[in-house]
Short mmCIF file of C-alpha atoms in Angstrom, two decimals:
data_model
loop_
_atom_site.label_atom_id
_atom_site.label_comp_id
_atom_site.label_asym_id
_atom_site.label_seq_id
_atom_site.Cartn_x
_atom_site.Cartn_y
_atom_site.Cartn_z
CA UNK A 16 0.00 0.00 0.00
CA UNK A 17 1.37 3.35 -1.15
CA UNK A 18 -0.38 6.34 0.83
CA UNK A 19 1.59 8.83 -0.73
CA UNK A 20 3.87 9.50 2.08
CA UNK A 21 7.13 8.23 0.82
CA UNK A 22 6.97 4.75 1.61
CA UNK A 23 5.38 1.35 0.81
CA UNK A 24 3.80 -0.26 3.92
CA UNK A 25 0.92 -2.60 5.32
CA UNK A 26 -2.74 -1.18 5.39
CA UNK A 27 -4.70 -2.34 8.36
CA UNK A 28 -8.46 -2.02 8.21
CA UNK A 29 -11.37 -1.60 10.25
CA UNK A 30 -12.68 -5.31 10.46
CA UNK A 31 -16.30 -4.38 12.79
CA UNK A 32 -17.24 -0.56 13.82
CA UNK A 33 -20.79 -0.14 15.91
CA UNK A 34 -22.80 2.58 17.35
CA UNK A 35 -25.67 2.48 19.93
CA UNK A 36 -27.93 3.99 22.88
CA UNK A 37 -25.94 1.87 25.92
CA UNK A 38 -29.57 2.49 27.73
CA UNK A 39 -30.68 -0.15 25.46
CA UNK A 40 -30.80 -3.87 27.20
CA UNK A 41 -30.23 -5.57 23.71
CA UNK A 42 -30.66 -4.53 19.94
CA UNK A 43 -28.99 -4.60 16.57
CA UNK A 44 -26.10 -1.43 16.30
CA UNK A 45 -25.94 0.67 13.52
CA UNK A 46 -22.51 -0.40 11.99
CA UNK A 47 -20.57 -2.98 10.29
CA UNK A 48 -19.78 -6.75 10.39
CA UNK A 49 -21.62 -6.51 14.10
CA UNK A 50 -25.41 -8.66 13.77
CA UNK A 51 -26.39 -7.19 17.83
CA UNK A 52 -25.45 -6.15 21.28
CA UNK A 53 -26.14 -7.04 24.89
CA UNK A 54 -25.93 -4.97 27.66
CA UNK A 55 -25.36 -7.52 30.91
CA UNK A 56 -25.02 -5.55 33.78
CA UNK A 57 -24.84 -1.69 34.09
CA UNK A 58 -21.77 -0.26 31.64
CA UNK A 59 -20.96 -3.78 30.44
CA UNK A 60 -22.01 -4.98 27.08
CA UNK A 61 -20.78 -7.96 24.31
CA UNK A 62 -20.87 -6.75 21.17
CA UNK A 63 -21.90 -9.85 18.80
CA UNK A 64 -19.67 -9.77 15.16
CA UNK A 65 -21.41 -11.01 11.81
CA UNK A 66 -18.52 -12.69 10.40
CA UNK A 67 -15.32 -13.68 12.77
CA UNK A 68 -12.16 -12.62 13.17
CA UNK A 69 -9.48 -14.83 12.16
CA UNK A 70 -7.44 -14.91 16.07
CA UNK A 71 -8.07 -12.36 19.21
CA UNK A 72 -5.30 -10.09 17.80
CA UNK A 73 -7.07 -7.19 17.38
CA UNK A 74 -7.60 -4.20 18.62
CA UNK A 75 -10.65 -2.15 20.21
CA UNK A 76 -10.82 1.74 20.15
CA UNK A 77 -14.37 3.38 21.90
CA UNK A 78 -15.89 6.39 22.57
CA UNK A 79 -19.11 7.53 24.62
CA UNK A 80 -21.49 10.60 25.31
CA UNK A 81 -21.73 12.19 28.57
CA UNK A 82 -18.25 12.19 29.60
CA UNK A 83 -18.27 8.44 29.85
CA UNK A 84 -15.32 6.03 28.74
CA UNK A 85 -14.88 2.49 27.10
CA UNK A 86 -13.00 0.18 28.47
CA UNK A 87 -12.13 -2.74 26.47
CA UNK A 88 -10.39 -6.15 27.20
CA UNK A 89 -8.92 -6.54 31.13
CA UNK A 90 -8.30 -9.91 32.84
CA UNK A 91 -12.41 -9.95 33.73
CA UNK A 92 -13.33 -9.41 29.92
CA UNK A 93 -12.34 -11.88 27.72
CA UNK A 94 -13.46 -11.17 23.80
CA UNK A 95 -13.26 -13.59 21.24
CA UNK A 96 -13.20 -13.94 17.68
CA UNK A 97 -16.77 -13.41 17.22
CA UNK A 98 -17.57 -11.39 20.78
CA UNK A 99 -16.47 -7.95 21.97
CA UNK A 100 -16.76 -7.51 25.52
CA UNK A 101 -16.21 -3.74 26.88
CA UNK A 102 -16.92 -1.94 30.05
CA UNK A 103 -18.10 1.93 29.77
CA UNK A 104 -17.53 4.04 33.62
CA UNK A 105 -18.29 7.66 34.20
CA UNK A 106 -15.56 9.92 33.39
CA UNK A 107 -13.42 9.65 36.25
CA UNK A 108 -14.11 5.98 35.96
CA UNK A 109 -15.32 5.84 38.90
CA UNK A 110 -18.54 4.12 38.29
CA UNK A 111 -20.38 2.02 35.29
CA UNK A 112 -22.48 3.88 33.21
CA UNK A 113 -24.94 3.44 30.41
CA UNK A 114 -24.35 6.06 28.02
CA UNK A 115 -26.44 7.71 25.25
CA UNK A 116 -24.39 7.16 22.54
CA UNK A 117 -21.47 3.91 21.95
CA UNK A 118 -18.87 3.99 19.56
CA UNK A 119 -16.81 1.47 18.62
CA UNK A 120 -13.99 -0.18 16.08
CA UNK A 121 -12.26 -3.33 15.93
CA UNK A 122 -8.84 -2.78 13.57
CA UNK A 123 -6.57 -5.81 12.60
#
């Protein structure tokens, strides 16, 4: 891949993105290569991938509304090729929180 910047180098894509209301209990995200979510306990929620990842070598970046923020894989979570498990707390993490809005990418 060539991006113009002087040098020839690997490309590595979004494989799953998602967006949601975290107030939900369950539901189908807007998004892609993700088929729904669940929400099983306050601020912690799997989010379900159509098609699976080859290995657990991947990465997940989040955001959230209301000064919230995502937490992805710890030693409690464990995500798999075909589940994301994240946590979302209030902003000084304090606390779980369900918040508005859910954002979310899975690169690889």
């Amino acid at each position: 891949f060539n991006s113009g910047f002087g040098s020839v180098g690997a490309a590595y894509g979004v494989r799953a993105w998602a967006r949601f209301d975290g107030n939900s209990s369950s539901g189908t995200p807007s998004g892609g290569n993700v088929s729904s979510f669940t929400r099983t306990a306050t601020g912690n929620f799997t989010i379900n991938m159509t098609t699976a990842m080859p290995d657990t070598n991947y990465a997940v970046a989040g955001l959230a509304s209301q000064s919230c923020l995502v937490r992805g894989d710890n030693v409690d979570l464990a995500s798999s090729t075909t589940a994301i498990k994240i946590e979302v707390t209030s902003g000084n993490g304090a606390a779980f929180a369900n918040a508005d809005e859910i954002h979310i990418m899975v690169a690889r």
